[in-house]
Amino acid sequence: MHFEELKPGGILIYNKTARFSLDKYMSEIDAKRIIVLGIPLTKMAREINVKRPVLANTISIGALLEILGLETDGYLRVIEERFGKESIIEMNRQALIKGNNFIKENSDVRYNLNPPTLEPKANIVVNGNHAIAIGAAASGLKFLSQYPITPASSILSYLSQHAEDFGIVVRQVEDEISAITMAVGAGWAGVRAMTATSGPGISLMAENIGLAGITETPVVIVDAMRGGPSTGVPTKTEQSDLMPIVHVSHGEFPRAIFAPRDIEEAYTLTFKAFNIAEKYQIPVFILSDFTLSERLENVEEFDVNLKIDRGKILDPEQRYPDYHRYAFTDDGISPRLLAPHPDGKHVGVGAEHDLDSNSLAGSQAGLYKSRWMKEQMFNKRFRKLKVLEETDMDPPIWDGEDDADLTFICWGSATTAVKATVDYLNSVSDDMKFNLLSFSDMFPLPVEKVKQELAKIKTGVIVEINYTGQLEQLLKLYVDYSPNGHIRHIDGEVLTRTRLLQYLKELELEEGKIEYSYIRRTKDFNKKEVM
Amino acid sequence: MHFEELKPGGILIYNKTARFSLDKYMSEIDAKRIIVLGIPLTKMAREINVKRPVLANTISIGALLEILGLETDGYLRVIEERFGKESIIEMNRQALIKGNNFIKENSDVRYNLNPPTLEPKANIVVNGNHAIAIGAAASGLKFLSQYPITPASSILSYLSQHAEDFGIVVRQVEDEISAITMAVGAGWAGVRAMTATSGPGISLMAENIGLAGITETPVVIVDAMRGGPSTGVPTKTEQSDLMPIVHVSHGEFPRAIFAPRDIEEAYTLTFKAFNIAEKYQIPVFILSDFTLSERLENVEEFDVNLKIDRGKILDPEQRYPDYHRYAFTDDGISPRLLAPHPDGKHVGVGAEHDLDSNSLAGSQAGLYKSRWMKEQMFNKRFRKLKVLEETDMDPPIWDGEDDADLTFICWGSATTAVKATVDYLNSVSDDMKFNLLSFSDMFPLPVEKVKQELAKIKTGVIVEINYTGQLEQLLKLYVDYSPNGHIRHIDGEVLTRTRLLQYLKELELEEGKIEYSYIRRTKDFNKKEVM
Amino acid sequence: MVAATELIKPSDFKGGKPTWCPGCGDYGLQSAMRKALSNLGYSPEEVVIVSGIGCSGNFPHFQSTYGFHSTHGRALPLATGVALANPDVKVIAVGGDGDGYGIGVGHFIHAARRNLDITYAVMDNQIYGLTLGQASPTSQMKAITLTTPKGVDERPINPISLAIGAGASFVARGFSGEGAHLEKLLEAAIEHKGFSLVDTLSPCVTFNRLNTYDWFRDRVYFLEEEEGYDKADLSQAFVKSLEWNEKIPLGIIFEDEGASLQDLDRIISKGINPVKQKLGIDPAVTDMKKIFSEFK
Amino acid sequence: MVAATELIKPSDFKGGKPTWCPGCGDYGLQSAMRKALSNLGYSPEEVVIVSGIGCSGNFPHFQSTYGFHSTHGRALPLATGVALANPDVKVIAVGGDGDGYGIGVGHFIHAARRNLDITYAVMDNQIYGLTLGQASPTSQMKAITLTTPKGVDERPINPISLAIGAGASFVARGFSGEGAHLEKLLEAAIEHKGFSLVDTLSPCVTFNRLNTYDWFRDRVYFLEEEEGYDKADLSQAFVKSLEWNEKIPLGIIFEDEGASLQDLDRIISKGINPVKQKLGIDPAVTDMKKIFSEFK
Ligand SMILES: Cc1ncc(C[n+]2csc(CCOP(=O)(O)OP(=O)(O)O)c2C)c(N)n1
Ligand SMILES: Cc1ncc(C[n+]2csc(CCOP(=O)(O)OP(=O)(O)O)c2C)c(N)n1
Ligand code: SF4
Ligand code: SF4
Ligand SMILES: [Mg+2]
Ligand SMILES: [Mg+2]
């Protein structure tokens, strides 16, 4: 075996026979993090035709196509062209499908290699972090302060390498506390500012996220989620920071959270995040995860001319004798007047404050007017959240069949696997219909719109990559929805269609068991075959 | 006026007349944080008897008694003894009650001076921080690492001053990150360890609270909540860290939260917190707040002989050849074997790990066995939470009339004001009954027990000292309960009966307005009278 | 800065009424700062004063400049963000000994080595004032405080040695009891291109009964008057930094003239002011073709 | 410690199989550490090795001692908690340059001044290894890294100067290419009563192409061989700490013999081991009457 040639993290497919064992290679395999897949190729070939073990090659190609997420049609055409004889074509066709099905049923390893398209020039191969970085740059990012951490690091390294190209001040700083606090300082000074991290960094940033909250300073924070809690499994995936971020930092203040479903959305939602941050003067989170941040995909070149909305920023050429930094308004949003301007002078402050940003702590605390002002400042800040909810938060989107018997509900990057599953189920089932409802605009949930959509569900199953059901908590809390069942994937691996089908098989839906046709069809499905 | 004699934070009661204004003293009043209460004493005296403005004195005494939380009976007896003449007695009685009622209706300033009891020796005057500090010491605290912050500082200063008395290593450290991390180190080494802080410190501690979570290290964390978010109003009160702590730190792991209702419970729940922390090997929070931590009260001497339960700690004199630090057990709790013991050697680790605390990050990540182990470790940790919920979490407690028409639901220190309100309402109302259901064991909520109690409520109103209704969120999430209405107090002041009555008057209960008898009786009630 | 005709007076920097105790050392820094800023011709709206939390942290509220009263220990990162986002404003960070050398000391070390052109004035009263008298990282060994009834048992930080050890390019000590001298120090610090520390001995008259004005008056002397002292000599500076109990040097203890971060940062050094840039992709700056081509 | 008959060999400290790249400098610290511990007669279960996060942070997993692999930058507070809770175990903290001098530098400064008797060995490779090659606080000016395509533009931390400036009582530099010397340094550090830093030059062969074994071999020399060097002289030590580009001193650069925190803490100094105390109020220790009487 030529282990040297295997890339770390690569995949080893081998012909599984009774005589051959990988045991003695295991330490090397572990060290290189190689994924091993044993397929009884010879045995399967002989099942088609005992005399043609060579069919093993076609079986392995069928397996490979499934792993790479490619269709079999193209290869079938090749077989047809290459082998004239119908019986040989048929044997090879069987072999191809056999290999393909073996993977479908036994393995959840997938590399989403989108097939090459007709216009290769307009397409780029990027990961989620590139999409976020370019999205930020295109939407006017001028300041990035970040501390490296898997899987957010490549946002920093990419923008470090392109600081001059985009005109962005990029600083690798001493820790995440510094990263967020510098970004708040820069946001307060008036630039579009961002920081990016993963869970441990979010935890460290908590206090100064609250500072952005009370000072109403726009700032964008990327959380590329990874296996938690604590150090967890840094190179594995989870969607487990949603509720921690809904409540991050002590006390109460408005925030917004977006979770891109795919690479394109990682780009467009980054744009949106900056617009929302400035329009509502709040901290805005982009929830990516290991899967999305690190997975390369072939997408179209991004549209760099999306709308930029800076919200209420006053013209620096005018005078504003009656300016109050935290003036009360109907929508709770007070216009900003950036330094240096003689009428805009004020002291940003983490303490509760009055219209002019005078602190209500210390000697002002407890005065009747301070008590009243404290109430009003809470009202003002939360008014913004309400307007945001009603104006700018988009409802979840549907995919799959209308009027389905079973709806999967999911969010963020899990959508890819759910969509593949829905498509598969719809393709194999003739008596049931499936669809999905997928969220990207997580917080504040647009309550009325979400309720409308949820009302259309017959049987709902929430699919998420965490242990405690965080989307489920959010839906319970804000729209009083409880699903019929849920699937919670916590082993760290990218969620795949195959894995989802396994879970679904095990699922007992609360309102009586519903036996799905696909289950009947895949009875022999058994994960024990996979190493 | 003799302002010099007024203590900072003191209260100034003055005879409010048309001619007299305090305006020119306001800056001094503000600087000294003096609470000002204008009572139209002369006017009120004349209402009783136009010729006897001297009744103003008795009116002011009536007012004072209410402010100090003392009964009027004693003073009434004095009047009876002092003045022989029935008409004079009657006038003074009226004056006393008039003054008393004025405060009841117009001011929320209260000093809870419990009346002296018969056995003064058995009583002590302490605040909530003293109760927590002594409770910790009595339950076996051996290590306190803390960073000063209002209103938690006096736990540190008290225990610093009594380090030798209790045999506790007390360290004021460089910041809250250090405070929690040292406590985790000490807890891992096997002592009962604690840190105490307020909201900003909790936010800074977030990451290493997760470290305690994944390493299953017992540690007790006091959060003396204050006005938030960010710096907020440090000397004012809020109950706004409940949900932030339910979700503190990225990712998911079990924790427990207790919120003492009063000083006695601050003591007993501290005992319980340490027992739970060691028994379940989890971080445990004690949620106090400015009101509870800083309010002096007269209570009985604490019982220092409450039960200590250290959970599963193995006898260091034995050998354990098959020891695994994270052995799987039915209740999820793995016995601890403290260092130095030849069989207990392991590396505590913030990464996901196997039974022997070997890290599943790095080269182990993604191996089939690691994926399985990751799932099982989540199951193991959350099994503990379930056992804790069912075994040790106490249900909320009732006070007031059985089978009441209106139930107030509250938690932690707000209970005092709610109880006073319920007692008052029951005393003035003859057609309605009131009671309260008050929580101290906040998380994990003992679901079945809580549901049972909530089912008894006819009309429920949740009262809490925050903006977003955090107990309400918790009840919605875990026991699917929604109240008929809620009262959320956010102006920073201690919640009082008077204030609560005001809110109640403004409350429109969801299920049709219910007009309460007390409202009819207090129609002229008007907060505008108070300065 | 403004035209010479509308001269800015120190009193133009007056903001809210200070709430410091009468006699607090922080008043000394305040008046020296106002004078230094007016001497240098700054007008209030050009200046941003950033603080952390503490009695010292209230400083910005009492001035008429822009300001940011951030969280405990985070004045320097916040100031860094402001200064890098808008190089046209003058950023001054202020703080207390607990704020800057305790919880915030990590940022202090990194700000020193980053050498961004900002000034950091610490009101060093060797105590936690705002929280009513706990030990601070500069409290002397054996000092009795609220939290050290038997005396401090950890070695104090010597801010001057520490800053020198961290590679700071301007390290000075002032005393709020020596206003005129402090004013000159601040001027020099603000003029210095790079990170400048002015550790200011600033007695807390309420909680520190040990390090009083008199205690300092008995010990301080002006380094400018010491013959042959060379503030460009790092080793000499370190030796000087160790003086404390007997005599305490005031003045610029170390200064070097290396490049500031503004001179080195790839964007700022080009004279670009981030806050003045138009948002979105400007084809004159960004060649998106090139950007995308890397991914093909 | 164990009886002389059952002598502990360095190989007894072998734990899990290291995952460091072949040639990584961290192996050098590992073997020197095992030898030092066995020379001093420690058995694995008496030792607790605490780390933060980084390639260096994996160190405890590869030893057979107790250990704690904590969070990034927090090795020192965690080690402090362990050492104060159980003074009978020997606590050694290890970390990387990013871990200890970057995110964790605040704790480093305070651990130095706290002078608790623990040893801190930093695997200083002037790069972020685990996260694949970003600049670290000890990366040289102009160094090209993943995040500094045009070179580092912030002044590096000099750990030796910084530790001296912070008042550390034992400051040494080792080189993982000089195992025997490093072993002796570690012995001295572990024996030192108080906080001891051993900054260990520990090349990252994968990501740092500048500061290689050869780069160091050309420059290092042993301070022990320099005549007249007095490690008790703080000023001399500071001057020595500044040597770097031309020649790099290895050895104990500074040591003082002041009291450690264990000598000063009001509980530990009495010989009390907190973890061995019975829980609850012991009337022999605690007079509850007195405690309560204060509140009457
Ligand atoms: C995260 C956090 N921890 C603790 C506090 C409480 N706190 C406020 S000021 C202060 C110390 C102030 O001391 P110093 O920095 O010396 O300032 P001084 O009041 O002496 O000027 C502390 C501990 C806080 N506000 N935030
Ligand atoms: C709070 C937090 N931030 C960031 C990280 C990511 N991270 C892991 S190791 C590391 C740096 C490692 O560098 P160093 O300390 O020099 O160790 P080395 O790998 O070089 O030994 C970083 C940034 C983390 N684990 N936790
Ligand atoms: S407490 Fe001390 S530091 Fe604070 S204002 Fe008063 S004198 Fe100044
Ligand atoms: S990456 Fe560098 S520091 Fe990490 S193990 Fe490899 S050589 Fe060592
Ligand atoms: Mg101070
Ligand atoms: Mg390193």
mmCIF file of C-alpha atoms in Angstrom, chain A residues 127-301:
data_model
loop_
_atom_site.group_PDB
_atom_site.id
_atom_site.type_symbol
_atom_site.label_atom_id
_atom_site.label_comp_id
_atom_site.label_asym_id
_atom_site.label_seq_id
_atom_site.Cartn_x
_atom_site.Cartn_y
_atom_site.Cartn_z
ATOM 1 C CA ASN A 127 -15.511 27.959 0.456
ATOM 2 C CA GLY A 128 -17.904 29.691 2.831
ATOM 3 C CA ASN A 129 -15.173 31.752 4.417
ATOM 4 C CA HIS A 130 -14.148 33.154 1.051
ATOM 5 C CA ALA A 131 -17.779 34.020 0.370
ATOM 6 C CA ILE A 132 -18.063 35.830 3.699
ATOM 7 C CA ALA A 133 -14.755 37.620 3.246
ATOM 8 C CA ILE A 134 -15.544 38.797 -0.273
ATOM 9 C CA GLY A 135 -19.100 39.640 0.755
ATOM 10 C CA ALA A 136 -17.796 41.778 3.578
ATOM 11 C CA ALA A 137 -15.285 43.507 1.333
ATOM 12 C CA ALA A 138 -17.867 44.164 -1.373
ATOM 13 C CA SER A 139 -20.335 45.566 1.126
ATOM 14 C CA GLY A 140 -17.774 48.054 2.388
ATOM 15 C CA LEU A 141 -15.819 46.428 5.194
ATOM 16 C CA LYS A 142 -13.007 48.762 6.216
ATOM 17 C CA PHE A 143 -11.781 47.163 9.439
ATOM 18 C CA LEU A 144 -11.239 43.545 10.391
ATOM 19 C CA SER A 145 -9.809 42.608 13.776
ATOM 20 C CA GLN A 146 -9.567 38.875 14.250
ATOM 21 C CA TYR A 147 -7.808 36.206 16.239
ATOM 22 C CA PRO A 148 -7.141 32.915 14.426
ATOM 23 C CA ILE A 149 -9.317 29.927 15.225
ATOM 24 C CA THR A 150 -10.516 26.918 13.293
ATOM 25 C CA PRO A 151 -12.701 27.096 11.218
ATOM 26 C CA ALA A 152 -12.780 30.910 10.946
ATOM 27 C CA SER A 153 -9.056 31.459 10.364
ATOM 28 C CA SER A 154 -9.176 31.630 6.600
ATOM 29 C CA ILE A 155 -11.325 34.770 6.711
ATOM 30 C CA LEU A 156 -8.375 36.469 8.391
ATOM 31 C CA SER A 157 -5.692 34.957 6.203
ATOM 32 C CA TYR A 158 -7.625 35.627 3.005
ATOM 33 C CA LEU A 159 -8.294 39.266 3.875
ATOM 34 C CA SER A 160 -4.725 39.700 5.192
ATOM 35 C CA GLN A 161 -3.522 38.653 1.794
ATOM 36 C CA HIS A 162 -5.917 41.041 0.085
ATOM 37 C CA ALA A 163 -5.872 44.000 2.436
ATOM 38 C CA GLU A 164 -4.508 46.342 -0.233
ATOM 39 C CA ASP A 165 -6.772 44.939 -2.922
ATOM 40 C CA PHE A 166 -9.857 45.866 -0.957
ATOM 41 C CA GLY A 167 -8.506 48.776 1.102
ATOM 42 C CA ILE A 168 -9.238 47.135 4.436
ATOM 43 C CA VAL A 169 -7.304 47.631 7.646
ATOM 44 C CA VAL A 170 -6.748 44.012 8.700
ATOM 45 C CA ARG A 171 -5.286 43.259 12.102
ATOM 46 C CA GLN A 172 -4.522 39.956 13.717
ATOM 47 C CA VAL A 173 -4.838 40.879 17.383
ATOM 48 C CA GLU A 174 -3.908 39.423 20.760
ATOM 49 C CA ASP A 175 -7.194 37.706 21.591
ATOM 50 C CA GLU A 176 -10.909 37.688 20.892
ATOM 51 C CA ILE A 177 -11.714 40.259 23.572
ATOM 52 C CA SER A 178 -9.497 42.667 21.775
ATOM 53 C CA ALA A 179 -10.898 41.626 18.398
ATOM 54 C CA ILE A 180 -14.484 42.478 19.299
ATOM 55 C CA THR A 181 -13.600 45.603 21.275
ATOM 56 C CA MET A 182 -11.507 47.036 18.447
ATOM 57 C CA ALA A 183 -14.339 46.297 16.043
ATOM 58 C CA VAL A 184 -16.761 48.115 18.344
ATOM 59 C CA GLY A 185 -14.369 51.073 18.481
ATOM 60 C CA ALA A 186 -14.086 51.092 14.704
ATOM 61 C CA GLY A 187 -17.844 50.695 14.273
ATOM 62 C CA TRP A 188 -18.407 53.586 16.637
ATOM 63 C CA ALA A 189 -15.935 55.684 14.658
ATOM 64 C CA GLY A 190 -18.091 54.998 11.610
ATOM 65 C CA VAL A 191 -16.550 52.292 9.445
ATOM 66 C CA ARG A 192 -18.060 48.923 8.639
ATOM 67 C CA ALA A 193 -16.216 46.674 11.064
ATOM 68 C CA MET A 194 -16.158 42.922 11.513
ATOM 69 C CA THR A 195 -14.596 40.182 13.530
ATOM 70 C CA ALA A 196 -14.763 36.443 12.960
ATOM 71 C CA THR A 197 -14.274 33.526 15.286
ATOM 72 C CA SER A 198 -15.670 30.201 16.441
ATOM 73 C CA GLY A 199 -17.486 29.244 19.663
ATOM 74 C CA PRO A 200 -14.642 29.757 22.144
ATOM 75 C CA GLY A 201 -14.087 33.214 20.743
ATOM 76 C CA ILE A 202 -17.785 34.070 20.940
ATOM 77 C CA SER A 203 -17.700 33.172 24.616
ATOM 78 C CA LEU A 204 -14.739 35.448 25.187
ATOM 79 C CA MET A 205 -16.402 38.246 23.242
ATOM 80 C CA ALA A 206 -19.613 38.068 25.268
ATOM 81 C CA GLU A 207 -18.997 41.090 27.476
ATOM 82 C CA ASN A 208 -18.121 43.462 24.667
ATOM 83 C CA ILE A 209 -20.903 42.257 22.416
ATOM 84 C CA GLY A 210 -23.062 43.735 25.170
ATOM 85 C CA LEU A 211 -21.086 46.957 24.868
ATOM 86 C CA ALA A 212 -22.067 47.135 21.187
ATOM 87 C CA GLY A 213 -25.638 46.408 22.289
ATOM 88 C CA ILE A 214 -26.021 49.214 24.800
ATOM 89 C CA THR A 215 -24.031 51.766 22.804
ATOM 90 C CA GLU A 216 -25.997 50.832 19.676
ATOM 91 C CA THR A 217 -22.840 50.344 17.688
ATOM 92 C CA PRO A 218 -23.013 48.456 14.389
ATOM 93 C CA VAL A 219 -20.656 45.500 14.220
ATOM 94 C CA VAL A 220 -20.703 42.181 12.358
ATOM 95 C CA ILE A 221 -19.533 39.017 14.088
ATOM 96 C CA VAL A 222 -18.972 35.761 12.244
ATOM 97 C CA ASP A 223 -19.226 32.559 14.235
ATOM 98 C CA ALA A 224 -17.963 29.594 12.238
ATOM 99 C CA MET A 225 -19.365 26.963 14.558
ATOM 100 C CA ARG A 226 -17.455 23.793 15.359
ATOM 101 C CA GLY A 227 -17.851 20.797 17.635
ATOM 102 C CA GLY A 228 -18.397 21.962 21.208
ATOM 103 C CA PRO A 229 -18.636 22.613 24.088
ATOM 104 C CA SER A 230 -15.317 24.134 25.204
ATOM 105 C CA THR A 231 -12.520 23.047 22.861
ATOM 106 C CA GLY A 232 -14.791 20.241 21.695
ATOM 107 C CA VAL A 233 -13.741 18.861 18.324
ATOM 108 C CA PRO A 234 -12.400 21.865 16.427
ATOM 109 C CA THR A 235 -12.316 20.203 13.016
ATOM 110 C CA LYS A 236 -15.849 18.851 13.196
ATOM 111 C CA THR A 237 -19.201 20.430 12.662
ATOM 112 C CA GLU A 238 -22.089 21.451 14.926
ATOM 113 C CA GLN A 239 -24.919 23.970 14.852
ATOM 114 C CA SER A 240 -24.795 24.477 18.582
ATOM 115 C CA ASP A 241 -24.178 28.182 19.104
ATOM 116 C CA LEU A 242 -27.616 29.444 18.069
ATOM 117 C CA MET A 243 -29.252 29.702 21.493
ATOM 118 C CA PRO A 244 -25.990 30.709 23.183
ATOM 119 C CA ILE A 245 -25.889 33.656 20.785
ATOM 120 C CA VAL A 246 -29.579 34.491 21.135
ATOM 121 C CA HIS A 247 -28.653 35.039 24.804
ATOM 122 C CA VAL A 248 -24.973 35.950 24.584
ATOM 123 C CA SER A 249 -23.804 38.537 27.127
ATOM 124 C CA HIS A 250 -25.481 39.309 30.448
ATOM 125 C CA GLY A 251 -28.588 41.463 30.464
ATOM 126 C CA GLU A 252 -30.845 42.172 27.521
ATOM 127 C CA PHE A 253 -30.358 44.009 24.237
ATOM 128 C CA PRO A 254 -31.319 43.511 20.575
ATOM 129 C CA ARG A 255 -29.170 41.561 18.150
ATOM 130 C CA ALA A 256 -29.712 39.827 14.812
ATOM 131 C CA ILE A 257 -28.576 36.396 13.657
ATOM 132 C CA PHE A 258 -28.291 35.052 10.127
ATOM 133 C CA ALA A 259 -27.292 31.526 9.148
ATOM 134 C CA PRO A 260 -26.408 31.104 5.476
ATOM 135 C CA ARG A 261 -27.691 27.907 3.910
ATOM 136 C CA ASP A 262 -24.982 27.679 1.272
ATOM 137 C CA ILE A 263 -22.024 29.461 -0.261
ATOM 138 C CA GLU A 264 -24.072 31.903 -2.318
ATOM 139 C CA GLU A 265 -26.014 32.875 0.734
ATOM 140 C CA ALA A 266 -22.856 33.200 2.780
ATOM 141 C CA TYR A 267 -22.090 35.990 0.351
ATOM 142 C CA THR A 268 -25.502 37.663 0.149
ATOM 143 C CA LEU A 269 -26.274 37.358 3.851
ATOM 144 C CA THR A 270 -22.955 38.990 4.689
ATOM 145 C CA PHE A 271 -24.135 41.952 2.667
ATOM 146 C CA LYS A 272 -27.404 41.892 4.503
ATOM 147 C CA ALA A 273 -25.669 41.569 7.862
ATOM 148 C CA PHE A 274 -23.772 44.811 7.321
ATOM 149 C CA ASN A 275 -26.883 46.632 6.176
ATOM 150 C CA ILE A 276 -28.852 45.449 9.179
ATOM 151 C CA ALA A 277 -25.997 46.275 11.561
ATOM 152 C CA GLU A 278 -25.854 49.857 10.349
ATOM 153 C CA LYS A 279 -29.559 50.360 9.787
ATOM 154 C CA TYR A 280 -30.476 49.200 13.278
ATOM 155 C CA GLN A 281 -27.164 50.006 14.995
ATOM 156 C CA ILE A 282 -26.866 46.574 16.571
ATOM 157 C CA PRO A 283 -24.425 43.672 16.642
ATOM 158 C CA VAL A 284 -25.237 41.200 13.875
ATOM 159 C CA PHE A 285 -24.084 37.593 13.769
ATOM 160 C CA ILE A 286 -23.363 35.393 10.806
ATOM 161 C CA LEU A 287 -23.565 31.754 11.846
ATOM 162 C CA SER A 288 -21.492 29.611 9.591
ATOM 163 C CA ASP A 289 -20.096 26.235 10.612
ATOM 164 C CA PHE A 290 -17.235 23.915 9.812
ATOM 165 C CA THR A 291 -19.123 22.377 6.920
ATOM 166 C CA LEU A 292 -19.965 25.639 5.225
ATOM 167 C CA SER A 293 -16.789 27.538 6.079
ATOM 168 C CA GLU A 294 -14.390 24.888 4.856
ATOM 169 C CA ARG A 295 -16.256 23.167 2.026
ATOM 170 C CA LEU A 296 -15.155 24.193 -1.450
ATOM 171 C CA GLU A 297 -17.912 24.551 -3.965
ATOM 172 C CA ASN A 298 -18.301 25.636 -7.503
ATOM 173 C CA VAL A 299 -20.503 28.736 -7.634
ATOM 174 C CA GLU A 300 -21.131 31.648 -9.932
ATOM 175 C CA GLU A 301 -19.056 34.785 -9.520
#
